[in-house]
Coordinates of C-alpha atoms in Angstrom, one line a residue:
M16 CA 61.5 32.7 100.1
T17 CA 63.6 30.7 97.9
Q18 CA 62.4 29.6 94.8
N19 CA 61.6 25.7 94.5
L20 CA 63.5 24.7 91.4
A21 CA 61.5 21.3 90.9
D22 CA 58.3 23.6 90.9
F23 CA 59.8 26.1 88.5
A24 CA 60.6 23.1 86.2
A25 CA 57.2 21.9 86.6
D26 CA 55.2 25.1 86.0
K27 CA 57.4 26.1 83.0
G28 CA 57.9 22.6 81.4
V29 CA 61.8 22.7 81.8
R30 CA 63.4 19.2 81.6
Y31 CA 67.3 20.5 82.3
F32 CA 69.1 22.9 84.0
L33 CA 72.5 24.5 83.0
I34 CA 73.9 25.1 86.3
S35 CA 76.6 27.8 85.4
Y36 CA 79.4 29.7 86.7
T37 CA 81.8 32.1 85.2
D38 CA 85.5 31.4 85.9
L39 CA 88.6 34.1 86.4
F40 CA 88.6 34.4 82.5
G41 CA 85.1 34.7 82.0
T42 CA 84.8 31.4 80.5
Q43 CA 81.2 29.9 81.3
R44 CA 81.1 26.3 83.0
A45 CA 78.4 24.6 83.3
K46 CA 76.7 21.2 84.1
L47 CA 73.5 20.0 82.1
A48 CA 71.3 18.5 85.3
P49 CA 67.6 16.8 84.4
A50 CA 64.9 18.5 86.1
A51 CA 64.3 15.3 88.0
A52 CA 67.9 15.9 89.8
I53 CA 67.4 19.5 90.5
G54 CA 66.4 19.2 93.9
D55 CA 69.7 17.8 95.4
M56 CA 71.5 20.4 93.2
Q57 CA 69.7 23.3 94.4
K58 CA 70.7 22.1 98.0
D59 CA 74.1 20.7 97.7
G60 CA 75.1 22.1 94.2
A61 CA 76.9 20.7 91.2
G62 CA 80.4 19.2 91.6
F63 CA 83.5 20.6 89.4
A64 CA 87.1 20.0 89.5
G65 CA 88.2 23.5 89.5
F66 CA 91.6 23.0 88.3
A67 CA 89.7 22.1 84.9
S68 CA 88.8 25.8 84.9
W69 CA 90.7 29.1 85.0
L70 CA 90.8 29.2 88.7
D71 CA 93.5 29.0 91.0
M72 CA 93.3 25.5 91.9
T73 CA 95.5 22.4 91.9
P74 CA 94.2 18.7 90.8
A75 CA 94.7 17.5 94.1
D76 CA 92.1 20.1 95.6
A77 CA 88.7 18.6 96.5
D78 CA 85.8 19.2 94.5
L79 CA 84.1 22.6 94.5
F80 CA 80.5 22.7 94.3
A81 CA 78.5 25.4 92.0
V82 CA 75.3 25.9 94.3
P83 CA 72.4 27.4 91.7
D84 CA 71.0 30.7 92.8
A85 CA 67.1 30.3 92.0
S86 CA 66.0 33.7 91.8
S87 CA 68.9 34.1 88.6
A88 CA 66.9 31.4 86.7
I89 CA 66.2 32.0 82.8
V90 CA 64.3 29.9 80.4
L91 CA 66.1 29.4 77.5
P92 CA 64.2 31.6 74.7
W93 CA 65.7 29.7 71.9
K94 CA 65.5 26.1 73.5
R95 CA 62.6 26.6 76.1
E96 CA 63.2 22.9 77.8
V97 CA 66.1 24.4 79.0
A98 CA 66.8 27.0 82.0
W99 CA 70.4 28.6 82.9
L100 CA 71.1 29.0 86.4
A101 CA 73.7 31.2 87.8
A102 CA 75.7 29.7 90.6
D103 CA 78.0 30.3 93.7
C104 CA 80.9 27.8 94.1
R105 CA 81.8 26.5 97.5
L106 CA 84.8 24.7 98.3
G107 CA 83.9 22.6 101.6
D108 CA 81.8 24.6 104.0
S109 CA 83.1 27.8 103.0
A110 CA 82.7 30.0 100.0
L111 CA 85.2 30.0 97.2
T112 CA 86.2 33.9 97.6
Q113 CA 88.1 34.0 94.3
Q114 CA 84.7 33.2 92.2
P115 CA 83.9 36.3 90.6
R116 CA 79.9 36.1 91.5
I117 CA 81.1 35.7 94.9
V118 CA 83.5 38.9 94.7
L119 CA 80.7 41.0 93.3
K120 CA 78.3 40.0 96.1
S121 CA 81.3 41.0 98.7
Q122 CA 81.4 44.2 97.3
I123 CA 77.7 44.5 97.1
A124 CA 77.5 44.0 100.6
R125 CA 79.9 46.7 101.3
A126 CA 78.3 49.2 99.1
E127 CA 75.0 48.5 101.1
A128 CA 77.0 48.8 104.5
A129 CA 77.8 52.4 103.3
G130 CA 74.3 52.9 102.3
L131 CA 74.3 52.5 98.8
R132 CA 72.7 50.5 96.3
I133 CA 74.5 50.3 93.3
R134 CA 72.8 50.0 89.9
T135 CA 74.3 49.5 86.4
G136 CA 73.7 49.4 82.8
V137 CA 76.3 47.7 80.2
E138 CA 76.4 48.5 76.4
A139 CA 77.1 45.5 74.8
E140 CA 79.0 45.7 71.4
F141 CA 79.9 42.7 69.6
F142 CA 81.1 41.5 65.8
L143 CA 78.9 39.3 63.6
I144 CA 81.5 37.1 61.9
D145 CA 81.7 34.1 59.7
A146 CA 81.8 30.4 61.2
D147 CA 85.7 30.3 60.9
G148 CA 86.1 33.8 62.8
E149 CA 88.3 35.1 59.8
N150 CA 85.9 38.0 58.2
I151 CA 82.8 39.9 59.1
S152 CA 79.6 38.0 58.1
D153 CA 78.4 40.4 55.5
P154 CA 80.5 41.2 52.3
R155 CA 78.5 44.2 51.9
D156 CA 79.0 45.8 54.9
I157 CA 82.1 48.0 53.9
A158 CA 80.9 51.6 54.2
A159 CA 83.8 54.1 55.6
K160 CA 81.1 55.2 58.4
P161 CA 79.1 52.2 58.9
C162 CA 77.6 53.4 62.3
Y163 CA 74.2 53.2 62.3
D164 CA 73.9 52.1 59.0
Q165 CA 70.3 51.1 58.4
Q166 CA 70.8 48.6 55.1
A167 CA 73.6 46.5 57.0
L168 CA 71.5 46.5 60.2
M169 CA 68.6 44.9 58.3
R170 CA 70.4 42.5 56.6
R171 CA 71.1 41.0 60.1
Y172 CA 67.5 41.6 61.2
D173 CA 66.6 37.9 61.9
I174 CA 69.4 37.4 64.3
I175 CA 69.4 40.8 66.0
T176 CA 65.5 40.7 66.2
E177 CA 65.4 37.1 67.9
I178 CA 68.0 38.1 70.2
C179 CA 65.9 41.4 71.2
D180 CA 62.6 39.6 71.3
A181 CA 64.1 37.5 73.5
M182 CA 65.1 39.9 76.1
L183 CA 61.9 41.3 75.8
E184 CA 60.2 37.8 76.7
L185 CA 62.1 38.1 79.4
G186 CA 61.4 41.3 80.8
W187 CA 64.7 42.7 80.6
G188 CA 63.2 46.1 79.1
P189 CA 65.8 46.0 75.7
Y190 CA 65.1 49.7 74.0
Q191 CA 67.5 50.2 71.1
N192 CA 69.7 48.1 68.9
D193 CA 72.5 49.6 66.5
H194 CA 74.7 48.9 63.8
E195 CA 78.2 49.9 65.6
D196 CA 81.1 52.3 64.1
A197 CA 82.8 48.8 62.7
N198 CA 81.6 47.1 60.0
G199 CA 79.8 44.0 61.1
Q200 CA 79.8 45.2 64.9
F201 CA 76.5 45.6 66.5
E202 CA 75.2 47.3 69.7
M203 CA 72.3 45.9 72.0
N204 CA 70.7 47.8 75.1
W205 CA 68.7 46.8 78.0
T206 CA 67.6 48.7 81.2
F207 CA 69.9 49.2 83.9
D208 CA 69.4 47.5 86.9
D209 CA 71.0 46.5 90.5
A210 CA 74.6 45.5 89.8
L211 CA 74.4 41.5 90.2
V212 CA 71.2 41.6 87.7
T213 CA 73.0 43.5 85.6
A214 CA 76.2 41.1 85.9
D215 CA 74.0 38.0 85.8
R216 CA 72.2 39.2 82.3
H217 CA 75.5 40.5 81.2
S218 CA 76.8 37.0 81.4
F219 CA 73.6 35.2 80.2
F220 CA 73.5 38.1 77.1
K221 CA 76.9 36.7 75.7
F222 CA 76.0 33.0 75.9
M223 CA 72.6 34.0 74.0
A224 CA 74.3 36.3 71.3
R225 CA 76.5 33.6 70.5
S226 CA 74.0 30.9 70.6
I227 CA 71.8 32.8 68.5
A228 CA 74.6 33.7 66.1
E229 CA 75.4 29.7 65.8
K230 CA 71.9 28.8 65.2
H231 CA 72.3 30.9 62.4
G232 CA 75.5 29.6 61.0
L233 CA 77.6 32.6 62.4
R234 CA 79.8 33.5 64.9
A235 CA 79.2 36.0 67.5
T236 CA 82.7 37.5 69.4
F237 CA 83.0 39.9 71.9
M238 CA 86.9 39.9 71.3
P239 CA 88.1 43.8 71.8
K240 CA 89.8 44.3 68.8
P241 CA 89.3 41.3 66.2
F242 CA 90.4 43.7 63.2
A243 CA 93.3 46.0 63.0
R244 CA 91.7 48.8 60.7
L245 CA 88.2 48.6 62.5
T246 CA 86.5 50.1 65.8
G247 CA 87.0 47.8 68.8
S248 CA 84.1 46.6 70.8
G249 CA 83.5 48.3 74.2
C250 CA 81.7 47.5 77.0
H251 CA 80.6 50.7 78.4
T252 CA 79.3 51.1 81.6
H253 CA 76.7 53.2 83.3
V254 CA 76.7 53.9 87.2
S255 CA 74.2 55.1 89.4
G256 CA 74.1 54.9 93.5
W257 CA 70.6 54.7 95.1
S258 CA 69.1 54.7 98.4
L259 CA 68.9 51.0 100.0
D260 CA 65.1 51.0 99.3
G261 CA 65.8 51.9 95.5
K262 CA 63.6 54.7 95.3
T263 CA 66.0 57.9 95.3
N264 CA 68.8 58.3 93.3
L265 CA 71.9 59.5 95.5
F266 CA 74.0 60.3 92.5
A267 CA 71.6 63.2 91.4
D268 CA 71.6 66.6 92.4
A269 CA 69.7 69.0 90.5
D270 CA 71.7 72.3 91.6
D271 CA 74.9 70.7 90.2
P272 CA 75.7 71.8 86.7
N273 CA 76.7 68.2 85.7
G274 CA 73.6 66.7 87.8
L275 CA 75.8 64.9 89.9
S276 CA 75.5 65.0 94.2
E277 CA 78.7 64.9 96.1
I278 CA 78.8 61.3 96.9
A279 CA 78.7 60.9 93.0
Y280 CA 82.0 62.9 92.4
H281 CA 83.6 61.0 95.1
F282 CA 82.6 57.7 93.7
L283 CA 83.9 58.9 90.4
G284 CA 87.0 60.1 91.9
G285 CA 87.6 56.6 93.4
V286 CA 87.3 55.2 89.9
M287 CA 89.6 57.7 88.3
A288 CA 92.0 57.6 91.0
H289 CA 92.4 53.6 90.7
A290 CA 91.9 53.8 86.7
P291 CA 95.2 52.0 85.9
A292 CA 94.4 49.0 88.2
L293 CA 91.2 49.0 87.1
A294 CA 92.2 48.5 83.6
A295 CA 93.4 45.1 84.3
I296 CA 90.0 43.9 85.1
T297 CA 88.0 46.1 82.8
N298 CA 90.8 45.4 79.9
P299 CA 91.9 42.0 80.5
T300 CA 93.4 40.5 77.4
V301 CA 96.7 41.0 75.6
N302 CA 94.0 42.0 72.8
S303 CA 92.3 44.8 74.9
Y304 CA 95.4 47.3 74.9
K305 CA 95.0 46.9 71.0
R306 CA 91.8 48.8 71.3
I307 CA 92.5 51.3 73.8
N308 CA 95.7 52.4 72.7
A309 CA 94.8 52.3 69.1
P310 CA 95.5 54.3 66.3
R311 CA 93.0 56.4 63.9
T312 CA 90.4 53.4 62.6
V313 CA 89.0 53.6 59.2
S314 CA 85.8 55.5 60.5
G315 CA 88.0 58.3 61.8
A316 CA 88.0 57.6 65.5
T317 CA 88.5 54.7 67.9
W318 CA 85.7 55.5 70.5
S319 CA 88.2 54.5 73.4
P320 CA 90.2 56.4 75.6
N321 CA 94.0 56.2 76.4
T322 CA 93.9 59.2 79.1
V323 CA 92.4 59.1 82.5
T324 CA 89.7 62.2 81.9
W325 CA 86.5 63.0 82.4
A326 CA 83.7 65.2 80.7
G327 CA 80.3 66.1 80.4
N328 CA 78.8 64.6 77.3
N329 CA 81.8 64.2 75.6
R330 CA 82.6 60.8 74.2
T331 CA 86.0 61.2 73.8
H332 CA 87.1 60.7 77.4
M333 CA 87.1 57.5 79.8
A334 CA 84.6 58.9 81.6
R335 CA 81.5 61.1 80.8
I336 CA 78.5 62.8 82.2
P337 CA 75.4 61.6 79.6
A338 CA 72.8 62.6 82.2
P339 CA 72.2 64.0 85.8
G340 CA 72.2 61.0 88.4
R341 CA 74.9 58.7 86.8
F342 CA 78.4 58.6 84.7
E343 CA 79.4 56.3 82.1
L344 CA 82.7 54.6 82.0
R345 CA 84.1 54.1 78.6
L346 CA 87.2 51.9 79.7
P347 CA 85.8 48.4 79.8
D348 CA 86.0 46.4 76.5
G349 CA 83.7 43.1 75.3
A350 CA 86.1 40.7 77.4
A351 CA 85.3 42.1 80.7
N352 CA 84.4 39.1 83.0
P353 CA 80.5 40.4 83.9
Y354 CA 81.0 39.8 87.4
L355 CA 84.7 41.4 88.1
L356 CA 83.4 44.9 86.2
Q357 CA 81.0 45.4 88.4
A358 CA 83.0 44.1 91.6
A359 CA 85.9 46.4 90.5
L360 CA 83.8 49.5 89.8
I361 CA 82.2 49.3 93.0
A362 CA 85.5 48.6 95.0
A363 CA 86.9 51.7 93.3
G364 CA 84.1 54.2 93.8
L365 CA 83.5 52.9 97.8
D366 CA 87.2 54.0 98.5
G367 CA 86.6 57.4 96.6
V368 CA 83.5 57.8 98.9
S369 CA 85.4 56.8 102.1
T370 CA 88.5 58.8 101.1
R371 CA 86.2 61.6 99.6
A372 CA 88.7 61.5 96.3
E373 CA 88.0 64.0 93.4
P374 CA 87.7 63.2 89.9
G375 CA 90.1 66.1 89.1
D376 CA 89.6 68.6 86.2
R377 CA 86.6 68.5 83.6
F378 CA 88.0 68.7 80.3
D379 CA 85.9 70.0 77.9
I380 CA 88.0 69.4 74.8
D381 CA 88.6 66.7 72.1
M382 CA 90.8 64.4 73.4
Y383 CA 91.4 62.6 70.2
A384 CA 92.8 66.3 68.6
E385 CA 93.7 68.2 72.1
A386 CA 95.1 65.7 74.5
H387 CA 98.1 68.0 74.6
R388 CA 95.8 70.4 76.7
A389 CA 95.7 67.7 79.6
K390 CA 99.6 66.9 79.8
E391 CA 98.9 66.3 83.7
A392 CA 96.4 63.6 83.2
K393 CA 97.6 60.2 83.8
R394 CA 97.8 57.9 80.9
L395 CA 96.3 54.5 80.9
P396 CA 98.3 51.1 80.7
L397 CA 99.9 50.5 77.3
N398 CA 99.7 46.8 77.7
L399 CA 98.5 43.7 79.8
L400 CA 101.8 43.6 81.8
D401 CA 101.6 47.3 82.8
A402 CA 97.8 46.8 84.1
L403 CA 99.0 43.9 85.9
R404 CA 101.8 45.9 87.6
A405 CA 99.4 48.6 88.2
F406 CA 96.6 46.4 89.8
D407 CA 99.4 44.7 92.0
A408 CA 100.6 48.0 93.1
D409 CA 97.3 49.4 94.2
A410 CA 97.2 47.4 97.8
T411 CA 93.9 49.3 98.5
L412 CA 91.8 47.9 95.6
K413 CA 93.5 44.5 95.7
S414 CA 92.6 44.6 99.5
A415 CA 88.9 45.7 98.9
L416 CA 88.3 42.7 96.2
G417 CA 89.7 40.4 98.7
D418 CA 93.6 39.0 98.7
S419 CA 92.2 35.5 97.6
F420 CA 90.8 36.6 94.2
S421 CA 93.5 39.4 93.8
A422 CA 96.2 36.7 94.0
A423 CA 94.4 34.0 91.9
Y424 CA 93.8 36.6 89.4
L425 CA 97.2 38.0 88.8
K426 CA 98.7 34.6 88.9
L427 CA 96.6 33.3 86.1
R428 CA 97.0 36.7 84.0
M429 CA 100.4 36.7 84.6
D430 CA 100.6 33.3 83.0
E431 CA 98.8 34.3 80.2
W432 CA 101.1 37.3 79.6
H433 CA 104.2 34.8 79.9
G434 CA 102.5 32.5 77.3
Y435 CA 102.1 35.5 74.7
C436 CA 105.6 36.7 75.3
A437 CA 106.7 33.1 74.4
H438 CA 104.4 33.3 71.2
F439 CA 106.4 33.8 68.0
T440 CA 104.4 36.2 65.6
Q441 CA 104.6 36.7 61.8
W442 CA 105.2 40.8 62.6
E443 CA 108.4 39.6 64.6
R444 CA 109.6 37.3 61.4
M445 CA 108.8 40.4 58.7
T446 CA 110.8 43.0 60.8
T447 CA 113.8 40.7 61.8
L448 CA 114.6 37.9 59.9
D449 CA 117.0 40.3 57.8
V450 CA 118.9 42.1 61.1

């Protein structure tokens, strides 16, 4: 039975609702509705001009309506009179099929039709920087190998614990927080769940981290590579497939050396087969390719893949098997759209299951030092244009994700690439003024 949001407001002391949807570029759009009006909003949705966000619409299009999903309601721990609601967009009487949350829901339905309940977890990495965005926020955070730095972590205790306390209150099951491999960089982990739940929480987490950082006079950024010499921010994603009742992990096989079942290998095989095209979604910005194709960083390693390979518990590969019954994809970065990340993974994996794809050879090597031993492995795209071309050429993945979404996504991202190409940089001036 659908939760009545007016009753929810009365019970929780909520005065306002943020009715929120995430557009194709991952930007969260919202309207603030008073609780007194939420009954009509729950039924009909909040109206938006679609062209005003990153959707493939025009000013001539009718209003789209963001219909809140009552099951997603989250009271803001830092402003308890407001509750956040994830919404599904409609245009007229039909779902807006290019909207990322709707794209994900369609992939979940496809997985369920195949007998799989996909559960995922994400590792959200971010930098805490000063308010103007120029420098990391802690001038004493200068160690060459700052990962797990106890002192630097504790200097940001107030912010990190406020975010973690919020997740504890919300019942997400957070279990560890750490200073990551770059100066000023942090990671926070919470328990895996169904793909839509993870995507909603991932979306809310980014909003929450930014809001709490701003409250403390700082800025949280999920930009993949904000500082040239430092490790970039990934969004490593753990994937498992369960029975529809959620009781049996269908990706687990105790008799397999890696602890994976046949269906898990096929799912991973689909991800490997579609990896170059997937990069257009898991690594969606120009800056993304400064992370996955980066030179060695100050700490000694990028912790990012540049080749389509997999291994056991070895972090130098695109995919690894950290424990039985799941695999980790290390390709996605902090700019990944929370909904499209999950949708694209499921679409690629399901294609692997249906075609009985194999993931290829397991490479038990250090890919940062011995990549020459994997000469046959495919390389990941070198830039956003290469990734978009790979996605456009992948008819299977485009069709699985939906023609409307794929066309819209390609159009807007290609426009972004052209905008980047028209931008003159200081590097160009430095290298070509005297030619």
